[in-house]
Amino acid sequence: LAVRVTTHKETPGLGDYINPKKDRNKTRPWITQFSNLGFDSVPPKQWRVKKDGGRFDQMSGATISARAVTNASGSALAWAIEHRDKLFELPANNRFEEKDKP
């Protein structure tokens, strides 16, 4: 449904746009471009910043942050899709554990 960065080690002021509360664009914060998207609307290969041939905007001078958030968002989506059935089978208040993880 949505993406939020909970922690980061970005240079203060440079990567502030990844936090919607600090993004200067209050109407449409940068991070909201991921909202309500999935592989049905954006193919996996397009989960990259435009500079890398993908679909998502990056900020001038801060491509590394945008690239990291975009790549992590695509990877998290792929993981959730791969484990979807097991995740939804879990009873409430149970934790998912990957038993076959290498």
PDB file of N, CA and C in Angstrom:
ATOM      1  N   LEU A   1       0.805  -1.201   0.000  1.00  0.00           N
ATOM      2  CA  LEU A   1       0.000   0.000   0.000  1.00  0.00           C
ATOM      3  C   LEU A   1       0.847   1.263   0.000  1.00  0.00           C
ATOM      4  N   ALA A   2       1.919   1.242   0.794  1.00  0.00           N
ATOM      5  CA  ALA A   2       2.761   2.432   0.872  1.00  0.00           C
ATOM      6  C   ALA A   2       4.153   2.051   1.354  1.00  0.00           C
ATOM      7  N   VAL A   3       5.092   2.967   1.169  1.00  0.00           N
ATOM      8  CA  VAL A   3       6.480   2.756   1.574  1.00  0.00           C
ATOM      9  C   VAL A   3       6.867   3.876   2.527  1.00  0.00           C
ATOM     10  N   ARG A   4       7.579   3.510   3.590  1.00  0.00           N
ATOM     11  CA  ARG A   4       8.141   4.506   4.483  1.00  0.00           C
ATOM     12  C   ARG A   4       9.515   4.038   4.919  1.00  0.00           C
ATOM     13  N   VAL A   5      10.454   4.953   4.990  1.00  0.00           N
ATOM     14  CA  VAL A   5      11.792   4.670   5.488  1.00  0.00           C
ATOM     15  C   VAL A   5      11.739   4.891   6.995  1.00  0.00           C
ATOM     16  N   THR A   6      12.124   3.870   7.753  1.00  0.00           N
ATOM     17  CA  THR A   6      12.048   3.992   9.211  1.00  0.00           C
ATOM     18  C   THR A   6      13.369   4.422   9.823  1.00  0.00           C
ATOM     19  N   THR A   7      14.492   4.061   9.202  1.00  0.00           N
ATOM     20  CA  THR A   7      15.801   4.523   9.656  1.00  0.00           C
ATOM     21  C   THR A   7      16.705   4.687   8.450  1.00  0.00           C
ATOM     22  N   HIS A   8      17.659   5.582   8.556  1.00  0.00           N
ATOM     23  CA  HIS A   8      18.653   5.755   7.502  1.00  0.00           C
ATOM     24  C   HIS A   8      19.861   6.485   8.081  1.00  0.00           C
ATOM     25  N   LYS A   9      20.936   6.480   7.324  1.00  0.00           N
ATOM     26  CA  LYS A   9      22.166   7.159   7.743  1.00  0.00           C
ATOM     27  C   LYS A   9      22.585   8.185   6.693  1.00  0.00           C
ATOM     28  N   GLU A  10      21.604   8.744   6.029  1.00  0.00           N
ATOM     29  CA  GLU A  10      21.850   9.735   4.993  1.00  0.00           C
ATOM     30  C   GLU A  10      22.328  11.038   5.618  1.00  0.00           C
ATOM     31  N   THR A  11      23.120  11.780   4.859  1.00  0.00           N
ATOM     32  CA  THR A  11      23.597  13.089   5.294  1.00  0.00           C
ATOM     33  C   THR A  11      22.402  14.002   5.547  1.00  0.00           C
ATOM     34  N   PRO A  12      22.303  14.604   6.733  1.00  0.00           N
ATOM     35  CA  PRO A  12      21.185  15.510   7.008  1.00  0.00           C
ATOM     36  C   PRO A  12      21.081  16.592   5.934  1.00  0.00           C
ATOM     37  N   GLY A  13      19.865  16.789   5.480  1.00  0.00           N
ATOM     38  CA  GLY A  13      19.611  17.781   4.441  1.00  0.00           C
ATOM     39  C   GLY A  13      19.665  17.212   3.041  1.00  0.00           C
ATOM     40  N   LEU A  14      20.532  16.236   2.792  1.00  0.00           N
ATOM     41  CA  LEU A  14      20.673  15.675   1.452  1.00  0.00           C
ATOM     42  C   LEU A  14      19.578  14.669   1.148  1.00  0.00           C
ATOM     43  N   GLY A  15      19.310  13.771   2.067  1.00  0.00           N
ATOM     44  CA  GLY A  15      18.310  12.737   1.827  1.00  0.00           C
ATOM     45  C   GLY A  15      17.009  12.967   2.556  1.00  0.00           C
ATOM     46  N   ASP A  16      16.763  14.186   2.974  1.00  0.00           N
ATOM     47  CA  ASP A  16      15.546  14.476   3.732  1.00  0.00           C
ATOM     48  C   ASP A  16      14.269  14.120   2.963  1.00  0.00           C
ATOM     49  N   TYR A  17      14.311  14.156   1.670  1.00  0.00           N
ATOM     50  CA  TYR A  17      13.113  13.908   0.866  1.00  0.00           C
ATOM     51  C   TYR A  17      12.580  12.480   1.011  1.00  0.00           C
ATOM     52  N   ILE A  18      13.376  11.541   1.539  1.00  0.00           N
ATOM     53  CA  ILE A  18      12.870  10.175   1.704  1.00  0.00           C
ATOM     54  C   ILE A  18      11.913  10.087   2.891  1.00  0.00           C
ATOM     55  N   ASN A  19      11.885  11.112   3.727  1.00  0.00           N
ATOM     56  CA  ASN A  19      10.951  11.198   4.847  1.00  0.00           C
ATOM     57  C   ASN A  19       9.867  12.202   4.462  1.00  0.00           C
ATOM     58  N   PRO A  20       8.603  11.758   4.331  1.00  0.00           N
ATOM     59  CA  PRO A  20       7.567  12.698   3.878  1.00  0.00           C
ATOM     60  C   PRO A  20       7.392  13.911   4.781  1.00  0.00           C
ATOM     61  N   LYS A  21       7.747  13.799   6.045  1.00  0.00           N
ATOM     62  CA  LYS A  21       7.627  14.944   6.950  1.00  0.00           C
ATOM     63  C   LYS A  21       8.687  16.002   6.670  1.00  0.00           C
ATOM     64  N   LYS A  22       9.825  15.575   6.093  1.00  0.00           N
ATOM     65  CA  LYS A  22      10.911  16.514   5.808  1.00  0.00           C
ATOM     66  C   LYS A  22      10.974  16.916   4.336  1.00  0.00           C
ATOM     67  N   ASP A  23      10.237  16.220   3.482  1.00  0.00           N
ATOM     68  CA  ASP A  23      10.244  16.525   2.051  1.00  0.00           C
ATOM     69  C   ASP A  23       9.681  17.936   1.835  1.00  0.00           C
ATOM     70  N   ARG A  24      10.353  18.711   1.025  1.00  0.00           N
ATOM     71  CA  ARG A  24       9.891  20.079   0.750  1.00  0.00           C
ATOM     72  C   ARG A  24       8.591  20.095  -0.052  1.00  0.00           C
ATOM     73  N   ASN A  25       8.357  19.044  -0.835  1.00  0.00           N
ATOM     74  CA  ASN A  25       7.126  18.945  -1.614  1.00  0.00           C
ATOM     75  C   ASN A  25       6.037  18.356  -0.727  1.00  0.00           C
ATOM     76  N   LYS A  26       5.283  19.199  -0.072  1.00  0.00           N
ATOM     77  CA  LYS A  26       4.246  18.751   0.857  1.00  0.00           C
ATOM     78  C   LYS A  26       3.012  18.222   0.129  1.00  0.00           C
ATOM     79  N   THR A  27       2.797  18.654  -1.108  1.00  0.00           N
ATOM     80  CA  THR A  27       1.644  18.202  -1.883  1.00  0.00           C
ATOM     81  C   THR A  27       1.797  16.749  -2.301  1.00  0.00           C
ATOM     82  N   ARG A  28       2.989  16.398  -2.775  1.00  0.00           N
ATOM     83  CA  ARG A  28       3.251  15.025  -3.207  1.00  0.00           C
ATOM     84  C   ARG A  28       4.691  14.663  -2.854  1.00  0.00           C
ATOM     85  N   PRO A  29       4.913  14.232  -1.619  1.00  0.00           N
ATOM     86  CA  PRO A  29       6.271  13.851  -1.224  1.00  0.00           C
ATOM     87  C   PRO A  29       6.829  12.751  -2.128  1.00  0.00           C
ATOM     88  N   TRP A  30       8.130  12.761  -2.338  1.00  0.00           N
ATOM     89  CA  TRP A  30       8.817  11.823  -3.231  1.00  0.00           C
ATOM     90  C   TRP A  30       8.448  10.375  -2.946  1.00  0.00           C
ATOM     91  N   ILE A  31       8.413   9.983  -1.700  1.00  0.00           N
ATOM     92  CA  ILE A  31       8.186   8.584  -1.316  1.00  0.00           C
ATOM     93  C   ILE A  31       6.794   8.084  -1.718  1.00  0.00           C
ATOM     94  N   THR A  32       5.851   8.988  -1.941  1.00  0.00           N
ATOM     95  CA  THR A  32       4.490   8.575  -2.281  1.00  0.00           C
ATOM     96  C   THR A  32       4.366   8.026  -3.701  1.00  0.00           C
ATOM     97  N   GLN A  33       5.406   8.158  -4.516  1.00  0.00           N
ATOM     98  CA  GLN A  33       5.327   7.622  -5.879  1.00  0.00           C
ATOM     99  C   GLN A  33       5.246   6.091  -5.884  1.00  0.00           C
ATOM    100  N   PHE A  34       5.544   5.444  -4.750  1.00  0.00           N
ATOM    101  CA  PHE A  34       5.470   3.993  -4.643  1.00  0.00           C
ATOM    102  C   PHE A  34       4.100   3.511  -4.166  1.00  0.00           C
ATOM    103  N   SER A  35       3.270   4.422  -3.688  1.00  0.00           N
ATOM    104  CA  SER A  35       1.990   4.044  -3.099  1.00  0.00           C
ATOM    105  C   SER A  35       1.084   3.341  -4.102  1.00  0.00           C
ATOM    106  N   ASN A  36       0.486   2.272  -3.628  1.00  0.00           N
ATOM    107  CA  ASN A  36      -0.503   1.499  -4.389  1.00  0.00           C
ATOM    108  C   ASN A  36       0.025   0.926  -5.697  1.00  0.00           C
ATOM    109  N   LEU A  37       1.324   0.658  -5.766  1.00  0.00           N
ATOM    110  CA  LEU A  37       1.904   0.041  -6.954  1.00  0.00           C
ATOM    111  C   LEU A  37       2.364  -1.372  -6.640  1.00  0.00           C
ATOM    112  N   GLY A  38       2.282  -2.208  -7.637  1.00  0.00           N
ATOM    113  CA  GLY A  38       2.767  -3.576  -7.520  1.00  0.00           C
ATOM    114  C   GLY A  38       3.314  -4.009  -8.865  1.00  0.00           C
ATOM    115  N   PHE A  39       3.728  -5.259  -8.959  1.00  0.00           N
ATOM    116  CA  PHE A  39       4.290  -5.754 -10.214  1.00  0.00           C
ATOM    117  C   PHE A  39       3.222  -5.862 -11.304  1.00  0.00           C
ATOM    118  N   ASP A  40       1.955  -5.806 -10.923  1.00  0.00           N
ATOM    119  CA  ASP A  40       0.897  -5.812 -11.932  1.00  0.00           C
ATOM    120  C   ASP A  40       0.848  -4.494 -12.705  1.00  0.00           C
ATOM    121  N   SER A  41       1.285  -3.407 -12.080  1.00  0.00           N
ATOM    122  CA  SER A  41       1.269  -2.104 -12.757  1.00  0.00           C
ATOM    123  C   SER A  41       2.668  -1.618 -13.156  1.00  0.00           C
ATOM    124  N   VAL A  42       3.694  -2.063 -12.445  1.00  0.00           N
ATOM    125  CA  VAL A  42       5.080  -1.712 -12.773  1.00  0.00           C
ATOM    126  C   VAL A  42       5.886  -3.007 -12.764  1.00  0.00           C
ATOM    127  N   PRO A  43       6.337  -3.469 -13.929  1.00  0.00           N
ATOM    128  CA  PRO A  43       7.093  -4.728 -13.986  1.00  0.00           C
ATOM    129  C   PRO A  43       8.357  -4.671 -13.123  1.00  0.00           C
ATOM    130  N   PRO A  44       8.806  -5.831 -12.611  1.00  0.00           N
ATOM    131  CA  PRO A  44       9.980  -5.867 -11.729  1.00  0.00           C
ATOM    132  C   PRO A  44      11.206  -5.137 -12.278  1.00  0.00           C
ATOM    133  N   LYS A  45      11.456  -5.242 -13.572  1.00  0.00           N
ATOM    134  CA  LYS A  45      12.642  -4.593 -14.147  1.00  0.00           C
ATOM    135  C   LYS A  45      12.545  -3.070 -14.148  1.00  0.00           C
ATOM    136  N   GLN A  46      11.343  -2.544 -13.958  1.00  0.00           N
ATOM    137  CA  GLN A  46      11.149  -1.099 -13.932  1.00  0.00           C
ATOM    138  C   GLN A  46      11.257  -0.508 -12.519  1.00  0.00           C
ATOM    139  N   TRP A  47      11.474  -1.355 -11.502  1.00  0.00           N
ATOM    140  CA  TRP A  47      11.621  -0.855 -10.129  1.00  0.00           C
ATOM    141  C   TRP A  47      13.041  -0.342  -9.939  1.00  0.00           C
ATOM    142  N   ARG A  48      13.339   0.712 -10.673  1.00  0.00           N
ATOM    143  CA  ARG A  48      14.635   1.407 -10.636  1.00  0.00           C
ATOM    144  C   ARG A  48      14.364   2.891 -10.842  1.00  0.00           C
ATOM    145  N   VAL A  49      15.342   3.694 -10.506  1.00  0.00           N
ATOM    146  CA  VAL A  49      15.194   5.126 -10.772  1.00  0.00           C
ATOM    147  C   VAL A  49      15.329   5.362 -12.274  1.00  0.00           C
ATOM    148  N   LYS A  50      14.792   6.455 -12.744  1.00  0.00           N
ATOM    149  CA  LYS A  50      14.825   6.779 -14.173  1.00  0.00           C
ATOM    150  C   LYS A  50      16.248   6.832 -14.709  1.00  0.00           C
ATOM    151  N   LYS A  51      17.167   7.309 -13.906  1.00  0.00           N
ATOM    152  CA  LYS A  51      18.568   7.405 -14.322  1.00  0.00           C
ATOM    153  C   LYS A  51      19.135   6.029 -14.690  1.00  0.00           C
ATOM    154  N   ASP A  52      18.573   4.969 -14.082  1.00  0.00           N
ATOM    155  CA  ASP A  52      19.001   3.593 -14.354  1.00  0.00           C
ATOM    156  C   ASP A  52      18.056   2.874 -15.321  1.00  0.00           C
ATOM    157  N   GLY A  53      17.189   3.639 -15.985  1.00  0.00           N
ATOM    158  CA  GLY A  53      16.264   3.053 -16.957  1.00  0.00           C
ATOM    159  C   GLY A  53      14.958   2.578 -16.361  1.00  0.00           C
ATOM    160  N   GLY A  54      14.658   2.980 -15.135  1.00  0.00           N
ATOM    161  CA  GLY A  54      13.434   2.543 -14.472  1.00  0.00           C
ATOM    162  C   GLY A  54      12.318   3.557 -14.538  1.00  0.00           C
ATOM    163  N   ARG A  55      11.335   3.384 -13.701  1.00  0.00           N
ATOM    164  CA  ARG A  55      10.112   4.185 -13.707  1.00  0.00           C
ATOM    165  C   ARG A  55      10.118   5.328 -12.704  1.00  0.00           C
ATOM    166  N   PHE A  56      10.955   5.247 -11.662  1.00  0.00           N
ATOM    167  CA  PHE A  56      10.810   6.145 -10.518  1.00  0.00           C
ATOM    168  C   PHE A  56      11.769   7.337 -10.553  1.00  0.00           C
ATOM    169  N   ASP A  57      11.227   8.465 -10.114  1.00  0.00           N
ATOM    170  CA  ASP A  57      12.006   9.708 -10.069  1.00  0.00           C
ATOM    171  C   ASP A  57      13.115   9.618  -9.019  1.00  0.00           C
ATOM    172  N   GLN A  58      14.167  10.357  -9.274  1.00  0.00           N
ATOM    173  CA  GLN A  58      15.221  10.524  -8.284  1.00  0.00           C
ATOM    174  C   GLN A  58      15.378  12.022  -8.074  1.00  0.00           C
ATOM    175  N   MET A  59      16.070  12.375  -7.024  1.00  0.00           N
ATOM    176  CA  MET A  59      16.290  13.787  -6.739  1.00  0.00           C
ATOM    177  C   MET A  59      17.680  14.168  -7.233  1.00  0.00           C
ATOM    178  N   SER A  60      17.789  15.312  -7.830  1.00  0.00           N
ATOM    179  CA  SER A  60      19.069  15.791  -8.328  1.00  0.00           C
ATOM    180  C   SER A  60      20.060  15.904  -7.175  1.00  0.00           C
ATOM    181  N   GLY A  61      21.224  15.308  -7.346  1.00  0.00           N
ATOM    182  CA  GLY A  61      22.260  15.366  -6.334  1.00  0.00           C
ATOM    183  C   GLY A  61      22.109  14.337  -5.230  1.00  0.00           C
ATOM    184  N   ALA A  62      21.050  13.539  -5.281  1.00  0.00           N
ATOM    185  CA  ALA A  62      20.824  12.548  -4.216  1.00  0.00           C
ATOM    186  C   ALA A  62      20.338  11.229  -4.815  1.00  0.00           C
ATOM    187  N   THR A  63      20.911  10.840  -5.923  1.00  0.00           N
ATOM    188  CA  THR A  63      20.488   9.626  -6.614  1.00  0.00           C
ATOM    189  C   THR A  63      20.745   8.377  -5.784  1.00  0.00           C
ATOM    190  N   ILE A  64      21.793   8.354  -4.987  1.00  0.00           N
ATOM    191  CA  ILE A  64      22.119   7.162  -4.201  1.00  0.00           C
ATOM    192  C   ILE A  64      20.984   6.827  -3.235  1.00  0.00           C
ATOM    193  N   SER A  65      20.431   7.810  -2.564  1.00  0.00           N
ATOM    194  CA  SER A  65      19.309   7.573  -1.644  1.00  0.00           C
ATOM    195  C   SER A  65      18.088   7.075  -2.406  1.00  0.00           C
ATOM    196  N   ALA A  66      17.764   7.741  -3.500  1.00  0.00           N
ATOM    197  CA  ALA A  66      16.608   7.340  -4.301  1.00  0.00           C
ATOM    198  C   ALA A  66      16.792   5.927  -4.840  1.00  0.00           C
ATOM    199  N   ARG A  67      17.994   5.629  -5.304  1.00  0.00           N
ATOM    200  CA  ARG A  67      18.289   4.286  -5.828  1.00  0.00           C
ATOM    201  C   ARG A  67      18.129   3.240  -4.718  1.00  0.00           C
ATOM    202  N   ALA A  68      18.639   3.511  -3.540  1.00  0.00           N
ATOM    203  CA  ALA A  68      18.554   2.559  -2.428  1.00  0.00           C
ATOM    204  C   ALA A  68      17.102   2.301  -2.015  1.00  0.00           C
ATOM    205  N   VAL A  69      16.313   3.357  -1.886  1.00  0.00           N
ATOM    206  CA  VAL A  69      14.915   3.205  -1.482  1.00  0.00           C
ATOM    207  C   VAL A  69      14.121   2.488  -2.569  1.00  0.00           C
ATOM    208  N   THR A  70      14.355   2.844  -3.824  1.00  0.00           N
ATOM    209  CA  THR A  70      13.643   2.210  -4.938  1.00  0.00           C
ATOM    210  C   THR A  70      13.990   0.732  -5.022  1.00  0.00           C
ATOM    211  N   ASN A  71      15.265   0.393  -4.967  1.00  0.00           N
ATOM    212  CA  ASN A  71      15.679  -1.011  -5.035  1.00  0.00           C
ATOM    213  C   ASN A  71      15.140  -1.807  -3.851  1.00  0.00           C
ATOM    214  N   ALA A  72      15.195  -1.230  -2.666  1.00  0.00           N
ATOM    215  CA  ALA A  72      14.688  -1.920  -1.471  1.00  0.00           C
ATOM    216  C   ALA A  72      13.181  -2.132  -1.562  1.00  0.00           C
ATOM    217  N   SER A  73      12.471  -1.164  -2.100  1.00  0.00           N
ATOM    218  CA  SER A  73      11.018  -1.288  -2.238  1.00  0.00           C
ATOM    219  C   SER A  73      10.660  -2.411  -3.207  1.00  0.00           C
ATOM    220  N   GLY A  74      11.363  -2.472  -4.336  1.00  0.00           N
ATOM    221  CA  GLY A  74      11.127  -3.552  -5.297  1.00  0.00           C
ATOM    222  C   GLY A  74      11.476  -4.913  -4.724  1.00  0.00           C
ATOM    223  N   SER A  75      12.572  -4.987  -3.982  1.00  0.00           N
ATOM    224  CA  SER A  75      12.974  -6.253  -3.354  1.00  0.00           C
ATOM    225  C   SER A  75      11.970  -6.694  -2.294  1.00  0.00           C
ATOM    226  N   ALA A  76      11.477  -5.759  -1.501  1.00  0.00           N
ATOM    227  CA  ALA A  76      10.482  -6.092  -0.475  1.00  0.00           C
ATOM    228  C   ALA A  76       9.187  -6.575  -1.114  1.00  0.00           C
ATOM    229  N   LEU A  77       8.789  -5.944  -2.196  1.00  0.00           N
ATOM    230  CA  LEU A  77       7.587  -6.372  -2.910  1.00  0.00           C
ATOM    231  C   LEU A  77       7.765  -7.778  -3.462  1.00  0.00           C
ATOM    232  N   ALA A  78       8.909  -8.054  -4.064  1.00  0.00           N
ATOM    233  CA  ALA A  78       9.180  -9.396  -4.596  1.00  0.00           C
ATOM    234  C   ALA A  78       9.148 -10.438  -3.479  1.00  0.00           C
ATOM    235  N   TRP A  79       9.729 -10.120  -2.322  1.00  0.00           N
ATOM    236  CA  TRP A  79       9.734 -11.043  -1.192  1.00  0.00           C
ATOM    237  C   TRP A  79       8.311 -11.314  -0.709  1.00  0.00           C
ATOM    238  N   ALA A  80       7.514 -10.256  -0.577  1.00  0.00           N
ATOM    239  CA  ALA A  80       6.137 -10.412  -0.099  1.00  0.00           C
ATOM    240  C   ALA A  80       5.315 -11.262  -1.069  1.00  0.00           C
ATOM    241  N   ILE A  81       5.525 -11.077  -2.364  1.00  0.00           N
ATOM    242  CA  ILE A  81       4.805 -11.882  -3.353  1.00  0.00           C
ATOM    243  C   ILE A  81       5.240 -13.341  -3.256  1.00  0.00           C
ATOM    244  N   GLU A  82       6.528 -13.576  -3.121  1.00  0.00           N
ATOM    245  CA  GLU A  82       7.056 -14.938  -3.027  1.00  0.00           C
ATOM    246  C   GLU A  82       6.512 -15.674  -1.795  1.00  0.00           C
ATOM    247  N   HIS A  83       6.308 -14.966  -0.703  1.00  0.00           N
ATOM    248  CA  HIS A  83       5.867 -15.578   0.550  1.00  0.00           C
ATOM    249  C   HIS A  83       4.404 -15.298   0.870  1.00  0.00           C
ATOM    250  N   ARG A  84       3.678 -14.763  -0.060  1.00  0.00           N
ATOM    251  CA  ARG A  84       2.302 -14.331   0.150  1.00  0.00           C
ATOM    252  C   ARG A  84       1.424 -15.383   0.825  1.00  0.00           C
ATOM    253  N   ASP A  85       1.376 -16.580   0.254  1.00  0.00           N
ATOM    254  CA  ASP A  85       0.493 -17.612   0.798  1.00  0.00           C
ATOM    255  C   ASP A  85       0.832 -17.948   2.238  1.00  0.00           C
ATOM    256  N   LYS A  86       2.121 -18.102   2.538  1.00  0.00           N
ATOM    257  CA  LYS A  86       2.530 -18.432   3.904  1.00  0.00           C
ATOM    258  C   LYS A  86       2.232 -17.280   4.862  1.00  0.00           C
ATOM    259  N   LEU A  87       2.397 -16.061   4.403  1.00  0.00           N
ATOM    260  CA  LEU A  87       2.124 -14.907   5.254  1.00  0.00           C
ATOM    261  C   LEU A  87       0.643 -14.817   5.623  1.00  0.00           C
ATOM    262  N   PHE A  88      -0.224 -15.054   4.639  1.00  0.00           N
ATOM    263  CA  PHE A  88      -1.659 -14.939   4.897  1.00  0.00           C
ATOM    264  C   PHE A  88      -2.226 -16.153   5.620  1.00  0.00           C
ATOM    265  N   GLU A  89      -1.505 -17.256   5.649  1.00  0.00           N
ATOM    266  CA  GLU A  89      -1.937 -18.441   6.393  1.00  0.00           C
ATOM    267  C   GLU A  89      -1.701 -18.297   7.887  1.00  0.00           C
ATOM    268  N   LEU A  90      -0.798 -17.425   8.270  1.00  0.00           N
ATOM    269  CA  LEU A  90      -0.441 -17.271   9.679  1.00  0.00           C
ATOM    270  C   LEU A  90      -1.621 -16.785  10.518  1.00  0.00           C
ATOM    271  N   PRO A  91      -1.838 -17.424  11.657  1.00  0.00           N
ATOM    272  CA  PRO A  91      -2.836 -16.890  12.592  1.00  0.00           C
ATOM    273  C   PRO A  91      -2.354 -15.539  13.133  1.00  0.00           C
ATOM    274  N   ALA A  92      -3.266 -14.758  13.633  1.00  0.00           N
ATOM    275  CA  ALA A  92      -2.924 -13.446  14.187  1.00  0.00           C
ATOM    276  C   ALA A  92      -1.868 -13.580  15.272  1.00  0.00           C
ATOM    277  N   ASN A  93      -1.002 -12.596  15.349  1.00  0.00           N
ATOM    278  CA  ASN A  93       0.059 -12.502  16.363  1.00  0.00           C
ATOM    279  C   ASN A  93       1.134 -13.577  16.251  1.00  0.00           C
ATOM    280  N   ASN A  94       1.281 -14.193  15.089  1.00  0.00           N
ATOM    281  CA  ASN A  94       2.350 -15.158  14.861  1.00  0.00           C
ATOM    282  C   ASN A  94       3.401 -14.534  13.975  1.00  0.00           C
ATOM    283  N   ARG A  95       4.599 -15.034  14.076  1.00  0.00           N
ATOM    284  CA  ARG A  95       5.736 -14.510  13.335  1.00  0.00           C
ATOM    285  C   ARG A  95       6.120 -15.463  12.207  1.00  0.00           C
ATOM    286  N   PHE A  96       6.389 -14.912  11.032  1.00  0.00           N
ATOM    287  CA  PHE A  96       6.832 -15.703   9.894  1.00  0.00           C
ATOM    288  C   PHE A  96       8.338 -15.956  10.015  1.00  0.00           C
ATOM    289  N   GLU A  97       8.738 -17.195   9.842  1.00  0.00           N
ATOM    290  CA  GLU A  97      10.160 -17.534   9.872  1.00  0.00           C
ATOM    291  C   GLU A  97      10.488 -18.367   8.648  1.00  0.00           C
ATOM    292  N   GLU A  98      11.546 -17.985   7.951  1.00  0.00           N
ATOM    293  CA  GLU A  98      11.999 -18.742   6.784  1.00  0.00           C
ATOM    294  C   GLU A  98      12.850 -19.912   7.288  1.00  0.00           C
ATOM    295  N   LYS A  99      12.336 -21.121   7.147  1.00  0.00           N
ATOM    296  CA  LYS A  99      13.059 -22.290   7.641  1.00  0.00           C
ATOM    297  C   LYS A  99      14.086 -22.804   6.634  1.00  0.00           C
ATOM    298  N   ASP A 100      13.824 -22.582   5.359  1.00  0.00           N
ATOM    299  CA  ASP A 100      14.718 -23.081   4.315  1.00  0.00           C
ATOM    300  C   ASP A 100      15.706 -22.034   3.855  1.00  0.00           C
ATOM    301  N   LYS A 101      15.883 -20.997   4.617  1.00  0.00           N
ATOM    302  CA  LYS A 101      16.783 -19.903   4.227  1.00  0.00           C
ATOM    303  C   LYS A 101      18.234 -20.389   4.218  1.00  0.00           C
ATOM    304  N   PRO A 102      18.953 -20.151   3.091  1.00  0.00           N
ATOM    305  CA  PRO A 102      20.367 -20.617   3.015  1.00  0.00           C
ATOM    306  C   PRO A 102      21.288 -19.888   3.958  1.00  0.00           C
TER     307      PRO A 102
END
